[in-house]
Amino acid sequence: MAVLAPLTVSSLLLGSVALTVGSAQAVPSATCTVKQSTQANKFNVSGKDFKPGKTILVEGGNSTATLKANANGEFSVTDFFPAGEVTAVQIGGHSVTCGTVKQTEQKDAQNQYRMGYRQGVADTKADCKKNAPKQGVAALDPNYEKGYNAGAAAVLASALCKG
C-alpha cells in the first residue's frame, strides 16, 4: 500500500497537467478563402478571426505574401498567384488551409442553394402556391434559383399542401 499511494497521487497530478496543456492548444476559429480576381490569372485571398495586429504568411505554390491582420483580425491580399492550395499561417500560431478557387466556388454554390431552398419552402408553405423567387437589385444566383425551385417543389409534394 505504501508503494501504491505515491504512484496513484503522481498519476493524478500528471493527468491534471496533461489536461491543462491540451486545453491551451485549442484549434483557432480563423478561416480564409481564395477567389478569382477580376484580373486574369490573379486571385484574392482573405481571412478572418486571426489575432489582430499579428503577422500572417500567405503561401500558395511559389507565391508568398506577408501582412498583418487588422484590428478586427481580418486580412486581404490581392493579385496573388497561387498554384494549387493556399494556406495562411499566423506567426507563432496555427496554419489555416484556405483551399483553392474551385473549393471556394463549390462552397459558395452550396450556400446559395441552401438559402434558396429554405426560402422556397417558406414562400410556398404560406399559401401552397409556387411563387417566383424574389429578385433583389442583383440578378439571382443560378444555384439560389435551383434551391428555391427544389424547396417549393418539396412543399407542394408534401402532405402539407395535399388536402
Short mmCIF file of C-alpha atoms in Angstrom, two decimals:
data_model
loop_
_atom_site.label_atom_id
_atom_site.label_comp_id
_atom_site.label_asym_id
_atom_site.label_seq_id
_atom_site.Cartn_x
_atom_site.Cartn_y
_atom_site.Cartn_z
CA MET A 1 0.00 0.00 0.00
CA ALA A 2 2.79 2.40 0.89
CA VAL A 3 4.29 1.94 -2.60
CA LEU A 4 0.95 2.29 -4.47
CA ALA A 5 -0.20 5.51 -2.78
CA PRO A 6 2.63 7.72 -4.19
CA LEU A 7 2.10 6.20 -7.67
CA THR A 8 -1.63 6.96 -7.60
CA VAL A 9 -1.06 10.53 -6.43
CA SER A 10 1.65 11.19 -9.04
CA SER A 11 -0.52 9.79 -11.87
CA LEU A 12 -3.40 12.04 -10.78
CA LEU A 13 -1.10 15.04 -10.83
CA LEU A 14 0.25 14.16 -14.27
CA GLY A 15 -3.31 13.72 -15.55
CA SER A 16 -4.26 17.24 -14.49
CA VAL A 17 -1.12 18.66 -16.10
CA ALA A 18 -1.95 16.89 -19.36
CA LEU A 19 -5.47 18.31 -19.31
CA THR A 20 -4.18 21.82 -18.76
CA VAL A 21 -1.69 21.59 -21.62
CA GLY A 22 -4.26 20.09 -24.01
CA SER A 23 -6.85 22.78 -23.40
CA ALA A 24 -4.32 25.57 -24.02
CA GLN A 25 -3.81 24.33 -27.59
CA ALA A 26 -7.39 24.70 -28.80
CA VAL A 27 -7.89 24.99 -32.56
CA PRO A 28 -8.47 28.61 -33.59
CA SER A 29 -11.59 29.70 -35.46
CA ALA A 30 -9.58 31.52 -38.14
CA THR A 31 -10.71 30.95 -41.72
CA CYS A 32 -9.66 32.11 -45.17
CA THR A 33 -10.84 31.85 -48.77
CA VAL A 34 -9.38 32.15 -52.26
CA LYS A 35 -11.39 33.81 -55.04
CA GLN A 36 -10.66 34.57 -58.67
CA SER A 37 -9.74 38.22 -59.17
CA THR A 38 -11.25 40.37 -61.91
CA GLN A 39 -7.79 40.30 -63.48
CA ALA A 40 -6.79 37.18 -65.41
CA ASN A 41 -4.68 34.63 -63.50
CA LYS A 42 -4.76 36.66 -60.29
CA PHE A 43 -6.53 35.78 -57.07
CA ASN A 44 -7.78 37.43 -53.89
CA VAL A 45 -7.07 35.74 -50.57
CA SER A 46 -8.90 36.96 -47.49
CA GLY A 47 -9.21 35.73 -43.92
CA LYS A 48 -10.96 36.48 -40.66
CA ASP A 49 -10.80 35.62 -36.96
CA PHE A 50 -7.00 35.84 -36.81
CA LYS A 51 -5.21 37.54 -33.90
CA PRO A 52 -5.38 41.31 -34.52
CA GLY A 53 -2.10 43.03 -35.38
CA LYS A 54 -0.14 39.79 -35.76
CA THR A 55 1.84 38.88 -38.89
CA ILE A 56 0.38 36.37 -41.33
CA LEU A 57 2.25 34.48 -44.03
CA VAL A 58 0.07 33.52 -47.02
CA GLU A 59 1.52 30.76 -49.21
CA GLY A 60 0.35 29.11 -52.40
CA GLY A 61 2.75 27.25 -54.65
CA ASN A 62 5.68 29.61 -55.34
CA SER A 63 3.77 32.70 -54.20
CA THR A 64 4.03 34.19 -50.73
CA ALA A 65 2.76 37.34 -49.09
CA THR A 66 3.41 38.68 -45.61
CA LEU A 67 0.96 41.06 -43.97
CA LYS A 68 -0.66 41.87 -40.63
CA ALA A 69 -4.20 41.15 -39.52
CA ASN A 70 -6.19 44.36 -38.98
CA ALA A 71 -7.80 45.37 -35.66
CA ASN A 72 -10.73 43.01 -36.39
CA GLY A 73 -8.42 40.04 -37.10
CA GLU A 74 -9.03 40.20 -40.87
CA PHE A 75 -6.64 40.32 -43.81
CA SER A 76 -6.85 40.54 -47.57
CA VAL A 77 -4.22 40.22 -50.28
CA THR A 78 -4.98 40.80 -53.94
CA ASP A 79 -3.09 39.98 -57.12
CA PHE A 80 -1.89 36.73 -55.60
CA PHE A 81 -0.62 33.99 -57.93
CA PRO A 82 -1.25 30.68 -56.18
CA ALA A 83 -0.53 27.31 -57.69
CA GLY A 84 -2.97 24.89 -56.07
CA GLU A 85 -3.92 25.10 -52.42
CA VAL A 86 -3.32 28.24 -50.36
CA THR A 87 -2.53 28.37 -46.63
CA ALA A 88 -2.35 31.23 -44.14
CA VAL A 89 -0.03 30.91 -41.15
CA GLN A 90 -0.16 33.38 -38.31
CA ILE A 91 3.37 33.71 -36.99
CA GLY A 92 3.50 31.91 -33.66
CA GLY A 93 0.08 30.37 -34.32
CA HIS A 94 -1.67 27.73 -36.33
CA SER A 95 -1.79 27.12 -40.06
CA VAL A 96 -5.17 27.55 -41.76
CA THR A 97 -5.95 26.00 -45.13
CA CYS A 98 -7.69 28.49 -47.41
CA GLY A 99 -8.24 25.90 -50.12
CA THR A 100 -8.43 26.56 -53.83
CA VAL A 101 -10.59 28.79 -56.00
CA LYS A 102 -12.61 25.75 -57.09
CA GLN A 103 -13.32 24.74 -53.47
CA THR A 104 -14.48 28.28 -52.61
CA GLU A 105 -16.76 28.37 -55.65
CA GLN A 106 -18.27 25.00 -54.68
CA LYS A 107 -18.89 26.18 -51.11
CA ASP A 108 -20.50 29.41 -52.36
CA ALA A 109 -22.73 27.40 -54.72
CA GLN A 110 -23.83 25.10 -51.88
CA ASN A 111 -24.60 28.07 -49.63
CA GLN A 112 -26.64 29.75 -52.37
CA TYR A 113 -28.60 26.52 -52.99
CA ARG A 114 -29.33 26.11 -49.26
CA MET A 115 -30.53 29.70 -48.91
CA GLY A 116 -32.76 29.33 -51.97
CA TYR A 117 -34.17 26.01 -50.75
CA ARG A 118 -35.10 27.47 -47.36
CA GLN A 119 -36.74 30.49 -48.94
CA GLY A 120 -38.64 28.33 -51.46
CA VAL A 121 -40.01 26.22 -48.62
CA ALA A 122 -41.02 29.29 -46.59
CA ASP A 123 -42.68 31.09 -49.51
CA THR A 124 -44.58 28.03 -50.71
CA LYS A 125 -45.66 26.87 -47.26
CA ALA A 126 -47.51 30.15 -46.77
CA ASP A 127 -50.16 29.50 -49.48
CA CYS A 128 -49.25 26.19 -51.21
CA LYS A 129 -48.60 28.04 -54.47
CA LYS A 130 -45.29 28.11 -56.27
CA ASN A 131 -44.11 31.67 -56.49
CA ALA A 132 -41.21 33.02 -58.47
CA PRO A 133 -38.12 33.73 -56.37
CA LYS A 134 -37.98 37.36 -55.31
CA GLN A 135 -35.24 39.19 -57.13
CA GLY A 136 -33.34 41.95 -55.44
CA VAL A 137 -31.13 44.55 -57.06
CA ALA A 138 -28.69 41.95 -58.41
CA ALA A 139 -29.61 39.07 -60.67
CA LEU A 140 -30.49 35.81 -58.92
CA ASP A 141 -27.69 33.33 -58.44
CA PRO A 142 -28.48 30.21 -60.52
CA ASN A 143 -27.79 27.96 -57.52
CA TYR A 144 -30.16 30.01 -55.36
CA GLU A 145 -32.85 29.69 -58.02
CA LYS A 146 -32.34 25.89 -58.27
CA GLY A 147 -32.59 25.60 -54.49
CA TYR A 148 -35.69 27.79 -54.39
CA ASN A 149 -37.43 25.66 -57.03
CA ALA A 150 -36.46 22.43 -55.23
CA GLY A 151 -37.75 23.76 -51.89
CA ALA A 152 -41.02 24.87 -53.43
CA ALA A 153 -41.46 21.50 -55.18
CA ALA A 154 -40.80 19.62 -51.92
CA VAL A 155 -43.53 21.57 -50.11
CA LEU A 156 -46.03 21.16 -52.97
CA ALA A 157 -45.41 17.38 -52.98
CA SER A 158 -45.72 17.11 -49.19
CA ALA A 159 -48.84 16.30 -47.16
CA LEU A 160 -48.90 19.95 -46.09
CA CYS A 161 -50.26 21.06 -49.47
CA LYS A 162 -52.24 17.92 -50.37
CA GLY A 163 -55.56 18.06 -48.81
#
